[in-house]
Amino acid sequence: MAALDVYMNGYRVGAVDFARESMESILTEFAQSMGTVVMNVRNQLPAGFPATIRDAIQARARRLTAGWE
C-alpha cells in the first residue's frame, strides 16, 4: 500500500500506509451515524440547556460530515 492523503472539508485526515477505500468507508460510516448520535445526545439534554449551544453543536456536526453521507 502507498501513503495516502485524504481531505475532508479542507483538512488532511489521511493515514500513512492505510488503504484509501478503508479510510473512506470509516469516514462514510462516521458521517452516516453522526445525525443519530447528535439527536440521541440532544434528547438527553436537560430542559434548560441553552438552545444556542445545542444548535451550534448540531450545525457543526453537519458541517463536519458534509459530503460524506
mmCIF file of N, CA and C in Angstrom:
data_model
loop_
_atom_site.group_PDB
_atom_site.id
_atom_site.type_symbol
_atom_site.label_atom_id
_atom_site.label_comp_id
_atom_site.label_asym_id
_atom_site.label_seq_id
_atom_site.Cartn_x
_atom_site.Cartn_y
_atom_site.Cartn_z
ATOM 1 N N MET A 1 0.835 -1.185 0.000
ATOM 2 C CA MET A 1 0.000 0.000 0.000
ATOM 3 C C MET A 1 0.875 1.243 0.000
ATOM 4 N N ALA A 2 0.432 2.239 -0.689
ATOM 5 C CA ALA A 2 1.156 3.503 -0.739
ATOM 6 C C ALA A 2 0.606 4.456 0.308
ATOM 7 N N ALA A 3 1.392 5.485 0.595
ATOM 8 C CA ALA A 3 0.924 6.520 1.520
ATOM 9 C C ALA A 3 -0.319 7.161 0.930
ATOM 10 N N LEU A 4 -1.135 7.696 1.772
ATOM 11 C CA LEU A 4 -2.453 8.160 1.371
ATOM 12 C C LEU A 4 -2.717 9.542 1.939
ATOM 13 N N ASP A 5 -3.287 10.405 1.147
ATOM 14 C CA ASP A 5 -3.742 11.715 1.605
ATOM 15 C C ASP A 5 -5.233 11.801 1.359
ATOM 16 N N VAL A 6 -6.005 11.937 2.420
ATOM 17 C CA VAL A 6 -7.452 12.093 2.332
ATOM 18 C C VAL A 6 -7.791 13.438 2.946
ATOM 19 N N TYR A 7 -8.634 14.205 2.252
ATOM 20 C CA TYR A 7 -9.039 15.515 2.753
ATOM 21 C C TYR A 7 -10.537 15.536 2.976
ATOM 22 N N MET A 8 -10.945 16.139 4.092
ATOM 23 C CA MET A 8 -12.352 16.298 4.414
ATOM 24 C C MET A 8 -12.548 17.732 4.866
ATOM 25 N N ASN A 9 -13.390 18.460 4.161
ATOM 26 C CA ASN A 9 -13.638 19.874 4.461
ATOM 27 C C ASN A 9 -12.344 20.682 4.491
ATOM 28 N N GLY A 10 -11.407 20.337 3.623
ATOM 29 C CA GLY A 10 -10.168 21.095 3.510
ATOM 30 C C GLY A 10 -9.079 20.686 4.490
ATOM 31 N N TYR A 11 -9.342 19.730 5.368
ATOM 32 C CA TYR A 11 -8.354 19.295 6.345
ATOM 33 C C TYR A 11 -7.838 17.912 5.973
ATOM 34 N N ARG A 12 -6.542 17.726 6.120
ATOM 35 C CA ARG A 12 -5.946 16.430 5.813
ATOM 36 C C ARG A 12 -6.311 15.453 6.921
ATOM 37 N N VAL A 13 -6.914 14.347 6.558
ATOM 38 C CA VAL A 13 -7.310 13.334 7.533
ATOM 39 C C VAL A 13 -6.744 11.965 7.155
ATOM 40 N N GLY A 14 -5.727 11.964 6.321
ATOM 41 C CA GLY A 14 -5.174 10.719 5.814
ATOM 42 C C GLY A 14 -4.318 9.986 6.834
ATOM 43 N N ALA A 15 -4.060 8.736 6.562
ATOM 44 C CA ALA A 15 -3.200 7.899 7.382
ATOM 45 C C ALA A 15 -2.172 7.242 6.467
ATOM 46 N N VAL A 16 -0.953 7.150 6.918
ATOM 47 C CA VAL A 16 0.112 6.569 6.109
ATOM 48 C C VAL A 16 -0.093 5.061 6.001
ATOM 49 N N ASP A 17 0.112 4.540 4.807
ATOM 50 C CA ASP A 17 0.021 3.104 4.541
ATOM 51 C C ASP A 17 -1.307 2.497 4.987
ATOM 52 N N PHE A 18 -2.381 3.183 4.713
ATOM 53 C CA PHE A 18 -3.726 2.708 5.050
ATOM 54 C C PHE A 18 -4.541 2.792 3.774
ATOM 55 N N ALA A 19 -5.225 1.738 3.440
ATOM 56 C CA ALA A 19 -5.964 1.693 2.175
ATOM 57 C C ALA A 19 -6.998 2.810 2.098
ATOM 58 N N ARG A 20 -6.984 3.523 1.008
ATOM 59 C CA ARG A 20 -7.915 4.640 0.808
ATOM 60 C C ARG A 20 -9.369 4.183 0.963
ATOM 61 N N GLU A 21 -9.691 3.043 0.388
ATOM 62 C CA GLU A 21 -11.061 2.536 0.461
ATOM 63 C C GLU A 21 -11.482 2.295 1.906
ATOM 64 N N SER A 22 -10.563 1.786 2.713
ATOM 65 C CA SER A 22 -10.866 1.544 4.129
ATOM 66 C C SER A 22 -11.134 2.852 4.856
ATOM 67 N N MET A 23 -10.296 3.848 4.595
ATOM 68 C CA MET A 23 -10.468 5.148 5.252
ATOM 69 C C MET A 23 -11.779 5.791 4.821
ATOM 70 N N GLU A 24 -12.086 5.739 3.541
ATOM 71 C CA GLU A 24 -13.339 6.315 3.054
ATOM 72 C C GLU A 24 -14.543 5.599 3.654
ATOM 73 N N SER A 25 -14.435 4.295 3.811
ATOM 74 C CA SER A 25 -15.518 3.525 4.423
ATOM 75 C C SER A 25 -15.736 3.946 5.879
ATOM 76 N N ILE A 26 -14.653 4.124 6.610
ATOM 77 C CA ILE A 26 -14.745 4.566 8.010
ATOM 78 C C ILE A 26 -15.379 5.948 8.091
ATOM 79 N N LEU A 27 -14.914 6.872 7.258
ATOM 80 C CA LEU A 27 -15.444 8.240 7.291
ATOM 81 C C LEU A 27 -16.910 8.288 6.867
ATOM 82 N N THR A 28 -17.274 7.467 5.897
ATOM 83 C CA THR A 28 -18.673 7.420 5.463
ATOM 84 C C THR A 28 -19.561 6.880 6.577
ATOM 85 N N GLU A 29 -19.117 5.816 7.231
ATOM 86 C CA GLU A 29 -19.893 5.260 8.351
ATOM 87 C C GLU A 29 -20.032 6.288 9.475
ATOM 88 N N PHE A 30 -18.948 6.993 9.766
ATOM 89 C CA PHE A 30 -18.967 8.054 10.777
ATOM 90 C C PHE A 30 -20.005 9.112 10.415
ATOM 91 N N ALA A 31 -19.965 9.566 9.173
ATOM 92 C CA ALA A 31 -20.890 10.611 8.727
ATOM 93 C C ALA A 31 -22.336 10.136 8.778
ATOM 94 N N GLN A 32 -22.576 8.892 8.387
ATOM 95 C CA GLN A 32 -23.941 8.369 8.370
ATOM 96 C C GLN A 32 -24.518 8.203 9.771
ATOM 97 N N SER A 33 -23.678 7.971 10.756
ATOM 98 C CA SER A 33 -24.175 7.784 12.124
ATOM 99 C C SER A 33 -24.213 9.082 12.921
ATOM 100 N N MET A 34 -23.567 10.128 12.441
ATOM 101 C CA MET A 34 -23.457 11.377 13.197
ATOM 102 C C MET A 34 -24.817 11.973 13.540
ATOM 103 N N GLY A 35 -25.733 12.021 12.602
ATOM 104 C CA GLY A 35 -27.047 12.610 12.862
ATOM 105 C C GLY A 35 -27.780 11.901 13.988
ATOM 106 N N THR A 36 -27.734 10.576 13.979
ATOM 107 C CA THR A 36 -28.386 9.793 15.029
ATOM 108 C C THR A 36 -27.729 10.042 16.378
ATOM 109 N N VAL A 37 -26.419 10.064 16.401
ATOM 110 C CA VAL A 37 -25.694 10.302 17.653
ATOM 111 C C VAL A 37 -26.027 11.679 18.210
ATOM 112 N N VAL A 38 -25.987 12.698 17.370
ATOM 113 C CA VAL A 38 -26.290 14.060 17.821
ATOM 114 C C VAL A 38 -27.718 14.141 18.351
ATOM 115 N N MET A 39 -28.665 13.526 17.663
ATOM 116 C CA MET A 39 -30.055 13.567 18.135
ATOM 117 C C MET A 39 -30.224 12.805 19.448
ATOM 118 N N ASN A 40 -29.534 11.688 19.618
ATOM 119 C CA ASN A 40 -29.598 10.951 20.881
ATOM 120 C C ASN A 40 -29.080 11.795 22.037
ATOM 121 N N VAL A 41 -27.964 12.465 21.818
ATOM 122 C CA VAL A 41 -27.414 13.339 22.859
ATOM 123 C C VAL A 41 -28.355 14.511 23.097
ATOM 124 N N ARG A 42 -28.833 15.106 22.026
ATOM 125 C CA ARG A 42 -29.747 16.249 22.144
ATOM 126 C C ARG A 42 -30.985 15.886 22.977
ATOM 127 N N ASN A 43 -31.524 14.701 22.782
ATOM 128 C CA ASN A 43 -32.701 14.257 23.524
ATOM 129 C C ASN A 43 -32.415 14.022 25.005
ATOM 130 N N GLN A 44 -31.146 13.894 25.369
ATOM 131 C CA GLN A 44 -30.772 13.675 26.761
ATOM 132 C C GLN A 44 -30.408 14.966 27.490
ATOM 133 N N LEU A 45 -30.364 16.072 26.772
ATOM 134 C CA LEU A 45 -30.007 17.341 27.406
ATOM 135 C C LEU A 45 -31.123 17.789 28.344
ATOM 136 N N PRO A 46 -30.754 18.449 29.436
ATOM 137 C CA PRO A 46 -31.781 18.943 30.356
ATOM 138 C C PRO A 46 -32.646 20.011 29.691
ATOM 139 N N ALA A 47 -33.854 20.172 30.189
ATOM 140 C CA ALA A 47 -34.823 21.108 29.607
ATOM 141 C C ALA A 47 -34.269 22.525 29.492
ATOM 142 N N GLY A 48 -33.460 22.958 30.422
ATOM 143 C CA GLY A 48 -32.958 24.328 30.398
ATOM 144 C C GLY A 48 -31.659 24.518 29.641
ATOM 145 N N PHE A 49 -31.215 23.493 28.921
ATOM 146 C CA PHE A 49 -29.948 23.607 28.191
ATOM 147 C C PHE A 49 -30.077 24.691 27.130
ATOM 148 N N PRO A 50 -29.100 25.601 27.044
ATOM 149 C CA PRO A 50 -29.199 26.721 26.097
ATOM 150 C C PRO A 50 -29.343 26.261 24.638
ATOM 151 N N ALA A 51 -30.376 26.754 23.997
ATOM 152 C CA ALA A 51 -30.651 26.392 22.600
ATOM 153 C C ALA A 51 -29.518 26.820 21.682
ATOM 154 N N THR A 52 -28.867 27.937 21.974
ATOM 155 C CA THR A 52 -27.782 28.410 21.105
ATOM 156 C C THR A 52 -26.619 27.421 21.094
ATOM 157 N N ILE A 53 -26.314 26.846 22.243
ATOM 158 C CA ILE A 53 -25.229 25.860 22.313
ATOM 159 C C ILE A 53 -25.662 24.565 21.639
ATOM 160 N N ARG A 54 -26.854 24.111 21.952
ATOM 161 C CA ARG A 54 -27.396 22.880 21.360
ATOM 162 C C ARG A 54 -27.403 22.974 19.834
ATOM 163 N N ASP A 55 -27.895 24.080 19.320
ATOM 164 C CA ASP A 55 -27.993 24.255 17.869
ATOM 165 C C ASP A 55 -26.625 24.404 17.217
ATOM 166 N N ALA A 56 -25.684 25.054 17.915
ATOM 167 C CA ALA A 56 -24.330 25.217 17.376
ATOM 168 C C ALA A 56 -23.629 23.865 17.250
ATOM 169 N N ILE A 57 -23.825 22.999 18.229
ATOM 170 C CA ILE A 57 -23.227 21.661 18.178
ATOM 171 C C ILE A 57 -23.789 20.882 16.997
ATOM 172 N N GLN A 58 -25.084 20.947 16.817
ATOM 173 C CA GLN A 58 -25.719 20.229 15.711
ATOM 174 C C GLN A 58 -25.261 20.785 14.360
ATOM 175 N N ALA A 59 -25.157 22.100 14.254
ATOM 176 C CA ALA A 59 -24.712 22.714 12.996
ATOM 177 C C ALA A 59 -23.275 22.321 12.676
ATOM 178 N N ARG A 60 -22.417 22.287 13.689
ATOM 179 C CA ARG A 60 -21.020 21.917 13.470
ATOM 180 C C ARG A 60 -20.912 20.453 13.034
ATOM 181 N N ALA A 61 -21.703 19.604 13.633
ATOM 182 C CA ALA A 61 -21.701 18.190 13.242
ATOM 183 C C ALA A 61 -22.098 18.043 11.778
ATOM 184 N N ARG A 62 -23.085 18.818 11.336
ATOM 185 C CA ARG A 62 -23.495 18.764 9.923
ATOM 186 C C ARG A 62 -22.367 19.224 9.012
ATOM 187 N N ARG A 63 -21.652 20.287 9.403
ATOM 188 C CA ARG A 63 -20.544 20.780 8.578
ATOM 189 C C ARG A 63 -19.412 19.756 8.513
ATOM 190 N N LEU A 64 -19.134 19.096 9.625
ATOM 191 C CA LEU A 64 -18.046 18.115 9.652
ATOM 192 C C LEU A 64 -18.312 16.930 8.740
ATOM 193 N N THR A 65 -19.567 16.581 8.589
ATOM 194 C CA THR A 65 -19.897 15.388 7.814
ATOM 195 C C THR A 65 -20.405 15.695 6.410
ATOM 196 N N ALA A 66 -20.455 16.945 6.032
ATOM 197 C CA ALA A 66 -20.957 17.321 4.706
ATOM 198 C C ALA A 66 -20.150 16.615 3.615
ATOM 199 N N GLY A 67 -20.846 15.975 2.729
ATOM 200 C CA GLY A 67 -20.196 15.303 1.611
ATOM 201 C C GLY A 67 -19.797 13.861 1.881
ATOM 202 N N TRP A 68 -19.977 13.382 3.105
ATOM 203 C CA TRP A 68 -19.583 12.015 3.434
ATOM 204 C C TRP A 68 -20.775 11.108 3.683
ATOM 205 N N GLU A 69 -21.997 11.602 3.479
ATOM 206 C CA GLU A 69 -23.166 10.776 3.782
ATOM 207 C C GLU A 69 -23.305 9.659 2.800
#
